Short mmCIF file of C-alpha atoms in Angstrom, two decimals:
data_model
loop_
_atom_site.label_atom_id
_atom_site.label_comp_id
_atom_site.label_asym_id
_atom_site.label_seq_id
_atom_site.Cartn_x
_atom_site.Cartn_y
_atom_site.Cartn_z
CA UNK A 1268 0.00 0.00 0.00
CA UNK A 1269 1.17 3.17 -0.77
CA UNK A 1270 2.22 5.57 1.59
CA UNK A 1271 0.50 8.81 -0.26
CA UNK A 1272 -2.83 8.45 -2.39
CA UNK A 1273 -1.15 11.00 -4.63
CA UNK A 1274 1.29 9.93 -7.31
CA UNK A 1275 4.90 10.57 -7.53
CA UNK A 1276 8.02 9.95 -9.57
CA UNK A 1277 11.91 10.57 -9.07
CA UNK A 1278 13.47 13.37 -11.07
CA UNK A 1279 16.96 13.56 -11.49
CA UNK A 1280 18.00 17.24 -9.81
CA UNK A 1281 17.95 19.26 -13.20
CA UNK A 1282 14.34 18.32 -13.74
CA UNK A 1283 13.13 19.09 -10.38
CA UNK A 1284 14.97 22.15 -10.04
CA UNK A 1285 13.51 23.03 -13.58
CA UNK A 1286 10.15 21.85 -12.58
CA UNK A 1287 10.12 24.28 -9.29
CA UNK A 1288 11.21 27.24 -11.48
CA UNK A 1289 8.41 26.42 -14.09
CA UNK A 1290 6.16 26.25 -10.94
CA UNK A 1291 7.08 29.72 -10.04
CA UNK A 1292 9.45 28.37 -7.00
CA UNK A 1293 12.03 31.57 -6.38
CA UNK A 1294 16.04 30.15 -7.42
CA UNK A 1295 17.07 29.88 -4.24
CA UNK A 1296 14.51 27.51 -2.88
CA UNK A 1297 13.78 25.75 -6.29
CA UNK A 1298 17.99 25.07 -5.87
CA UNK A 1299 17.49 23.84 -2.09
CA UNK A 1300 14.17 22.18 -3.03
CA UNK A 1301 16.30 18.53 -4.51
CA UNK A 1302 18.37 18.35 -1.55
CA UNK A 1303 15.70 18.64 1.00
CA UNK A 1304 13.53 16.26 -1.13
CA UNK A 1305 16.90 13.91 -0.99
CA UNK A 1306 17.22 14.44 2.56
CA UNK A 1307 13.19 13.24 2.96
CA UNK A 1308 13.53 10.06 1.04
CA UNK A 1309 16.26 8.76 2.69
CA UNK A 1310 15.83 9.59 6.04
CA UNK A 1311 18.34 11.38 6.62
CA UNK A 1312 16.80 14.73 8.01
CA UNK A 1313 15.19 12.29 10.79
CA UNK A 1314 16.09 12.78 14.17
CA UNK A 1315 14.05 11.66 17.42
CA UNK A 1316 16.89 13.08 19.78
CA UNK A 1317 14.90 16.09 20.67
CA UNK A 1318 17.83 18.60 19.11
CA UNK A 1319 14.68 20.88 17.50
CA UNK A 1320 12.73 21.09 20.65
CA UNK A 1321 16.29 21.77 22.23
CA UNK A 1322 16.96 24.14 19.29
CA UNK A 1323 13.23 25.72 20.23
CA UNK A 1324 13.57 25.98 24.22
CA UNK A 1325 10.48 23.99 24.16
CA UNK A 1326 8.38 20.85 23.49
CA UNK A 1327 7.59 20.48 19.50
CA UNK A 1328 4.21 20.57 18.23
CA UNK A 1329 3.16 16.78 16.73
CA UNK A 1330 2.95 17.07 13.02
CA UNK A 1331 -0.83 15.26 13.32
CA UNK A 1332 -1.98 17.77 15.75
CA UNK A 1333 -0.58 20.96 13.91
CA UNK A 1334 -2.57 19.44 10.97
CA UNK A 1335 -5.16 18.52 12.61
CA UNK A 1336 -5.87 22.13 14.46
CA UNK A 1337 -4.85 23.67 11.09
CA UNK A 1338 -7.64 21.56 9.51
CA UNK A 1339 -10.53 22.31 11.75
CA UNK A 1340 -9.69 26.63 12.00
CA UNK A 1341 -10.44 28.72 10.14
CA UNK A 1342 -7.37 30.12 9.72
CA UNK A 1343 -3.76 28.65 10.51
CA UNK A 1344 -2.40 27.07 13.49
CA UNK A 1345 -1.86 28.59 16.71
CA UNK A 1346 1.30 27.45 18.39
CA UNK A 1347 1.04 26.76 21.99
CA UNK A 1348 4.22 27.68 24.18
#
């Protein structure tokens, strides 16, 4: 089963970066954009050490709730502190 009900492909960087600057994506993020996308497949940008809510100077936010509070506002989430 997939993990998305929306379909995807790999681009090689070129296209993707191409693709983000055809989308309207400003250089510098549409040259960022592979890497991170890199980073996500692989895993590599995963970390359950707690360095962000270190980083923060407080607990993080789970992504299902921020969605979730996002989802039933009317406008966008409202970080607790």
């Amino acid at each position: 089963m997939p993990l998305s009900p929306f379909p995807s492909r790999d681009m090689i960087r070129e296209a993707f970066h191409n693709a983000m600057l055809a989308a309207g994506v400003p250089e510098p993020f549409a040259t960022i954009l592979p890497d991170v996308g890199s980073g996500i497949a692989s895993a590599s940008l995963f970390d359950d050490g707690g360095s962000l809510s270190e980083l923060l100077g407080r607990a993080t936010t789970p992504f299902e709730r921020t969605i979730g509070d996002f989802l039933s506002s009317s406008g966008p989430a409202v970080v607790q502190g």
